[in-house]
Tab-separated table of C-alpha atoms in Angstrom:
chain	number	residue	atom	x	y	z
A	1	UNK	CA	-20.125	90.149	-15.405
A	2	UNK	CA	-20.499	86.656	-14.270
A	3	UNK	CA	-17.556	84.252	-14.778
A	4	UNK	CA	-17.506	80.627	-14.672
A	5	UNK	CA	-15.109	80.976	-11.099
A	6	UNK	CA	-18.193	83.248	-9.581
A	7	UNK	CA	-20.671	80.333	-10.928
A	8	UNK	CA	-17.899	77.911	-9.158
A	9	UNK	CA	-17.977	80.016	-5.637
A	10	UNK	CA	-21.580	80.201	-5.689
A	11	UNK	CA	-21.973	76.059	-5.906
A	12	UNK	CA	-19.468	75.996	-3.123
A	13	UNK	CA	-20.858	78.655	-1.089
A	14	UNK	CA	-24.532	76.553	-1.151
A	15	UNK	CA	-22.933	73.286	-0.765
A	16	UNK	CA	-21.266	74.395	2.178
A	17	UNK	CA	-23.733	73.657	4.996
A	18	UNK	CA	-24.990	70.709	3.080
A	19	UNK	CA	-21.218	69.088	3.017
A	20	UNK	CA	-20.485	69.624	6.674
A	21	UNK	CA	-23.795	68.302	8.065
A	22	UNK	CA	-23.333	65.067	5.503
A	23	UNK	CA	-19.603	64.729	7.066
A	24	UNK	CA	-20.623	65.735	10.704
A	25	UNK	CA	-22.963	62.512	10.791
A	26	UNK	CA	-20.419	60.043	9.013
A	27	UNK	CA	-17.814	61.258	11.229
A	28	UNK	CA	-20.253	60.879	14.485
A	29	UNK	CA	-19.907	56.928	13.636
A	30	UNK	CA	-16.027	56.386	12.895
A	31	UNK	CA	-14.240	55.067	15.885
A	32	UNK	CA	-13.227	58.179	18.611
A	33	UNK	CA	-9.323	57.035	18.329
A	34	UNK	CA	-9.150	57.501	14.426
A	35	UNK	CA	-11.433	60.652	14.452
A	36	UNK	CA	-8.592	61.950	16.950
A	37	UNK	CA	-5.661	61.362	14.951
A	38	UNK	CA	-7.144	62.832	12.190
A	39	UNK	CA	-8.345	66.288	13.903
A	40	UNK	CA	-5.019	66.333	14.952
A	41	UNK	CA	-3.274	65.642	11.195
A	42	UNK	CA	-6.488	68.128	10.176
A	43	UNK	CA	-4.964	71.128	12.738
A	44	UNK	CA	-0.920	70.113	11.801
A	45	UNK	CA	-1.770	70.575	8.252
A	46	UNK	CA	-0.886	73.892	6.142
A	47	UNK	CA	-3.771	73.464	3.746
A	48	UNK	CA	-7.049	73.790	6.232
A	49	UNK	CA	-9.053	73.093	3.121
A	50	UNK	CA	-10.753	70.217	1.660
A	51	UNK	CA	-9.741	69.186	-2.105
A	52	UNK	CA	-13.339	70.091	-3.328
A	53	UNK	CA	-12.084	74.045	-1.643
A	54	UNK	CA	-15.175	73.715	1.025
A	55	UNK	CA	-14.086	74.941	3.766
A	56	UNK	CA	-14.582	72.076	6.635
A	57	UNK	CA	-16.099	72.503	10.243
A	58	UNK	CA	-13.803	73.463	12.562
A	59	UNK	CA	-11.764	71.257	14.804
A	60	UNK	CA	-13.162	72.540	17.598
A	61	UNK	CA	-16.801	72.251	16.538
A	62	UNK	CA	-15.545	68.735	15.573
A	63	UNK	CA	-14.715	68.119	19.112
A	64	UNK	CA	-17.596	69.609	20.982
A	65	UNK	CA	-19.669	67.204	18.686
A	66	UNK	CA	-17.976	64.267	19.940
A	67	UNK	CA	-17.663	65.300	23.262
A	68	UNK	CA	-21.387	66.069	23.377
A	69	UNK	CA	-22.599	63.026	21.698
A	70	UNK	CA	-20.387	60.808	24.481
A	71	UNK	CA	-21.609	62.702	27.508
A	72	UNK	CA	-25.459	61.978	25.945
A	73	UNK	CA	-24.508	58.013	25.026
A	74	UNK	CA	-23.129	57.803	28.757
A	75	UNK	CA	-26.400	59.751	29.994
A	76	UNK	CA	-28.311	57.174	27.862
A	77	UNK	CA	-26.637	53.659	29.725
A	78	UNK	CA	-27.530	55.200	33.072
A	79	UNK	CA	-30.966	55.665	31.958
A	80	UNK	CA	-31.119	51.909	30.832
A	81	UNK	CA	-29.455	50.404	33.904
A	82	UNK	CA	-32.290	52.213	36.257
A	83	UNK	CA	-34.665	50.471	33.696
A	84	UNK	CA	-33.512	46.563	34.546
A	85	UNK	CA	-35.038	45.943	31.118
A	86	UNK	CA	-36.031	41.861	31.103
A	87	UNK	CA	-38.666	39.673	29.423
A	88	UNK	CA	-41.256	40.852	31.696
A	89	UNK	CA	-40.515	44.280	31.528
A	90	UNK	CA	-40.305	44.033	28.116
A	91	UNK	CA	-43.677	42.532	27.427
A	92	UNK	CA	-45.177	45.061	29.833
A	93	UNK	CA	-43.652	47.694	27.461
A	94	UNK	CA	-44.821	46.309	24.432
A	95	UNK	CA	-48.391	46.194	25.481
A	96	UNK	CA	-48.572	49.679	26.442
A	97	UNK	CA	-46.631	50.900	23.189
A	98	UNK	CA	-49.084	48.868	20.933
A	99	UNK	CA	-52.196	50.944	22.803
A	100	UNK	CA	-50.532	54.112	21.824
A	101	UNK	CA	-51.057	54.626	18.475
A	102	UNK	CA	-50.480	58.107	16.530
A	103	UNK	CA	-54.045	58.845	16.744
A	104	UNK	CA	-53.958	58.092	21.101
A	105	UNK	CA	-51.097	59.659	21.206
A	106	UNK	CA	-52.404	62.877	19.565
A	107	UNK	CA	-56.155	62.220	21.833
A	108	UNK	CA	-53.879	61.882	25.311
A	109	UNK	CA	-51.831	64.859	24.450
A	110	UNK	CA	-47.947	63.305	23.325
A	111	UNK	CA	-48.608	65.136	20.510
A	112	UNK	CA	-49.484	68.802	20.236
A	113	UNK	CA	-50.825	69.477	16.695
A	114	UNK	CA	-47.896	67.647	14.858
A	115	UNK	CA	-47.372	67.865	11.128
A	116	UNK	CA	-49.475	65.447	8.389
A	117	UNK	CA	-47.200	61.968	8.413
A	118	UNK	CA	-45.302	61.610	5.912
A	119	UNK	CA	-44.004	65.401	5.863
A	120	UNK	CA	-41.822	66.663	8.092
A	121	UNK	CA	-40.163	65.595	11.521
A	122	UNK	CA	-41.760	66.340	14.769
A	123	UNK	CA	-40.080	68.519	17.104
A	124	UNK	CA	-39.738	69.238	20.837
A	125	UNK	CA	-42.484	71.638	20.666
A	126	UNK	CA	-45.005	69.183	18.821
A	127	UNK	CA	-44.558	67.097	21.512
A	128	UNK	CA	-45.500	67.249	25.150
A	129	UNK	CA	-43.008	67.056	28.074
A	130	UNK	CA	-44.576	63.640	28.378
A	131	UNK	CA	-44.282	62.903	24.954
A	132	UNK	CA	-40.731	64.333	24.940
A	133	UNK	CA	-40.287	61.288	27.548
A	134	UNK	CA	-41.763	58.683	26.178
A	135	UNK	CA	-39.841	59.447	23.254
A	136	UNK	CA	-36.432	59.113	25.246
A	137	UNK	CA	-37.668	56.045	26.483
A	138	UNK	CA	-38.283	54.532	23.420
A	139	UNK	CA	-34.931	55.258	22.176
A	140	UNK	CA	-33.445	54.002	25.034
A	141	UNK	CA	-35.657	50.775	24.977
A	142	UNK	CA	-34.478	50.409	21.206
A	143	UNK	CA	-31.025	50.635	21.696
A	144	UNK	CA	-30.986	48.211	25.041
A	145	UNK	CA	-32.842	45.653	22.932
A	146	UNK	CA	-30.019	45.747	20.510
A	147	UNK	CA	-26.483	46.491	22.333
A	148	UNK	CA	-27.813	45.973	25.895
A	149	UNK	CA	-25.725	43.267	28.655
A	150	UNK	CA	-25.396	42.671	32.099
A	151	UNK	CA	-23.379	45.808	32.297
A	152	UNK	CA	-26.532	47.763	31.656
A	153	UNK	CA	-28.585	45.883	33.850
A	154	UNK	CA	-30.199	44.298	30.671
A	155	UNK	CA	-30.562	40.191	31.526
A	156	UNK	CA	-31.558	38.320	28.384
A	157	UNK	CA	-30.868	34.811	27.668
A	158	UNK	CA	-29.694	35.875	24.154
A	159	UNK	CA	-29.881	32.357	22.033
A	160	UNK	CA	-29.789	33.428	18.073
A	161	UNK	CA	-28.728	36.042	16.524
A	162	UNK	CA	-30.697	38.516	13.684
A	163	UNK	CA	-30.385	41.094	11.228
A	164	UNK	CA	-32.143	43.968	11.856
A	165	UNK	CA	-32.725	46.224	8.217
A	166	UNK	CA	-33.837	50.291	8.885
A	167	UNK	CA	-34.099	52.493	5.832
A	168	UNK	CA	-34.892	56.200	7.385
A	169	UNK	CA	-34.814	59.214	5.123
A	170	UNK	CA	-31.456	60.984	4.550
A	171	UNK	CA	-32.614	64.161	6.134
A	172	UNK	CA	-34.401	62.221	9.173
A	173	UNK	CA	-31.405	59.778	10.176
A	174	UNK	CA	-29.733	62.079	12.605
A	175	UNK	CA	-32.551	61.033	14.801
A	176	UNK	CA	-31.187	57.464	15.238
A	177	UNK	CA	-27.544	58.723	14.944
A	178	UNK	CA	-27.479	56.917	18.430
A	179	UNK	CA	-26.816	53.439	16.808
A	180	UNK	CA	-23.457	51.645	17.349
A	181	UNK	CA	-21.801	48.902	15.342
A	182	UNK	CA	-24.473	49.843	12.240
A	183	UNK	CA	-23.895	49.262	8.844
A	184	UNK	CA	-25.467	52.481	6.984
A	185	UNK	CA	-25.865	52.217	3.566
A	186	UNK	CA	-26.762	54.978	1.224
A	187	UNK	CA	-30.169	54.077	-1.530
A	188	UNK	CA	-32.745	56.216	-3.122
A	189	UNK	CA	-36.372	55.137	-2.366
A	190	UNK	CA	-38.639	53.890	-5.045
A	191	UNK	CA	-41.810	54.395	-2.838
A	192	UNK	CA	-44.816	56.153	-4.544
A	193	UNK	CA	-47.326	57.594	-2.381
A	194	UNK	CA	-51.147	56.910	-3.833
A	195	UNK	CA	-52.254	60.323	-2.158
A	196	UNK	CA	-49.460	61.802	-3.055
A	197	UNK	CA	-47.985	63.014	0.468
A	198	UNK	CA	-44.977	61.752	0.934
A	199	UNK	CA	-43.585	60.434	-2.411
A	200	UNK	CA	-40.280	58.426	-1.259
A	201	UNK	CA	-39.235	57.562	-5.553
A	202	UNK	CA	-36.012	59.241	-5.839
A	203	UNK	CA	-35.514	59.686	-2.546
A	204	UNK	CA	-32.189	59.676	-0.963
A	205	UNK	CA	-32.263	57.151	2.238
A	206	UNK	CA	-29.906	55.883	4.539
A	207	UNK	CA	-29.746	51.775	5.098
A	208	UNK	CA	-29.132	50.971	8.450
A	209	UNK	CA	-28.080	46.981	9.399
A	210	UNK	CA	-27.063	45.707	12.613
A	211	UNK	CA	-27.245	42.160	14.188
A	212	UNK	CA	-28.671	41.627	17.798
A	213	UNK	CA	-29.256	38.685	20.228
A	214	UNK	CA	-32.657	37.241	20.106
A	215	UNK	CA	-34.420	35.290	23.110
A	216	UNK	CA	-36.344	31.852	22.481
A	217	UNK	CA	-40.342	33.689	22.409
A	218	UNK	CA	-38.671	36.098	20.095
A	219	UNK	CA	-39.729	38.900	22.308
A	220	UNK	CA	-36.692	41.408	21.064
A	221	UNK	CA	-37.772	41.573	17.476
A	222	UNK	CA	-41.325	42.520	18.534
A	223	UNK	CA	-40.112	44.975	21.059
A	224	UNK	CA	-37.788	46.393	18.200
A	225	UNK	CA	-41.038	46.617	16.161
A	226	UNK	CA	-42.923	48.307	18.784
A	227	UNK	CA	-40.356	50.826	19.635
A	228	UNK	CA	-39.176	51.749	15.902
A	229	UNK	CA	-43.325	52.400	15.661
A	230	UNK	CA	-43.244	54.514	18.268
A	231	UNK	CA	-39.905	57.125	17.222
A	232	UNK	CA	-41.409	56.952	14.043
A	233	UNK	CA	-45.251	58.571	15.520
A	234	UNK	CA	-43.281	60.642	17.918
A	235	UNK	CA	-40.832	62.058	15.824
A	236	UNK	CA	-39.580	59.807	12.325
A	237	UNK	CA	-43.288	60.681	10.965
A	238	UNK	CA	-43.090	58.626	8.115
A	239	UNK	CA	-45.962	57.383	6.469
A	240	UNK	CA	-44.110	53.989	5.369
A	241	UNK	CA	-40.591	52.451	7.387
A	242	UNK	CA	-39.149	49.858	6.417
A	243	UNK	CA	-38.195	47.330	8.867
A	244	UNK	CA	-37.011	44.018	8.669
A	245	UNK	CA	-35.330	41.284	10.668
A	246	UNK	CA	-34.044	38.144	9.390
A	247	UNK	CA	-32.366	34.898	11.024
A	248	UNK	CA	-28.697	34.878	10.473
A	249	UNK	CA	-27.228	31.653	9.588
A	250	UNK	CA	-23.548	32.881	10.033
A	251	UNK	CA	-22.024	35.995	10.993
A	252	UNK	CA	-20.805	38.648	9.068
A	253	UNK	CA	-18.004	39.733	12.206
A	254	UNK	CA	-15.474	38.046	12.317
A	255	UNK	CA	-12.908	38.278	14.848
């Protein structure tokens, strides 16, 4: 006979992997001192469960996650400091990015039959080994143009500073998880697809604000532009993105 505590185990059972995936990404972004003290507080503690009664990843997983995602962001600064990213280099990046468009990607073989945009995410195998690249490339381009200095080997004569805006799908964000210093913002989408492919109303998204350093031609913002297109046709795969970057008069951080 069901009871209303089997109906209650049930919920938790299927929320389970849902809850630790949600709290696996937030805790990815919190600062690596914090996380620490609370792992340990977490493994000191007599009651190894969560108020809600889902039970909670393990410390150790915990750990390997964070020790994994700082041996890739260290990987990904030595890959930027070989590129010596500049405004020339930039502008030499941007014009090949803006020939590559979904459709050239998918005619010089990135792409290896991908799913419809505006469905799901493209994965490794979708993608060539030389799409697999140029996907790590543009990642890495995106994130120098943002959070990149002399200590990466990235020179720009940063005059103004912006606000860059990124709304990415809940269930696609872990793709970008490599930000720093983001403000992420949770919204549902209001979106209505005219074919009806990829309806975004109702959809849960994830708002993601940061401010970078711009240069005097404004080069950055359209290298941001032509990078974010890029992740999106090699692996985002979103019909729509929204992207925006605005002037800031005064800044938000205050020290």
């Amino acid at each position: 006979m069901t009871t209303l505590k089997k109906l209650i185990d049930q919920i938790k059972t299927e929320l389970s992997d849902e809850f630790s995936e949600r709290l696996r990404k937030m805790l990815m972004n919190q600062d690596k001192e914090w996380l620490v003290e609370q792992i340990i507080s977490l493994t000191l503690s007599r009651d190894n469960q969560l108020v809600c009664g889902i039970q909670p990843p393990t410390t150790q997983k915990l750990a390997l996650a964070l020790e994994d995602k700082e041996r890739k962001h260290r990987a990904r600064l030595e890959r930027i400091s070989k590129i010596e990213l500049d405004e020339d280099k930039l502008a030499q990046i941007i014009k090949r990015y803006k020939r590559l468009d979904r459709e050239q990607l998918e005619a010089e073989g990135y792409l290896n039959n991908p799913p419809q945009k505006g469905t799901a995410l493209i994965t490794n195998t979708e993608r060539s080994s030389k799409g697999n690249e140029l996907l790590l490339e543009a990642k890495d381009v995106f994130y120098a143009l943002l959070f990149g200095d002399e200590d990466t080997n990235v020179r720009f004569d940063r005059v103004e500073r912006e606000l860059l805006t990124l709304i990415v799908p809940e269930h696609k964000f872990h793709v970008i998880d490599f930000m720093v210093a983001v403000t992420q913002i949770g919204g549902e989408g209001t979106w209505t697809d005219p074919n009806n492919v990829s309806n975004d109303d109702r959809e849960k998204n994830i708002i993601l604000q940061t401010e970078y350093g711009e240069v005097k031609s404004e080069l950055i913002s359209e290298g941001l532009l032509a990078t974010v297109k890029m992740i999106n046709n090699l692996e985002i795969n979103e019909q729509v993105l929204y992207f925006r970057m605005i002037d800031v008069e005064q800044s938000s951080l205050i020290a």
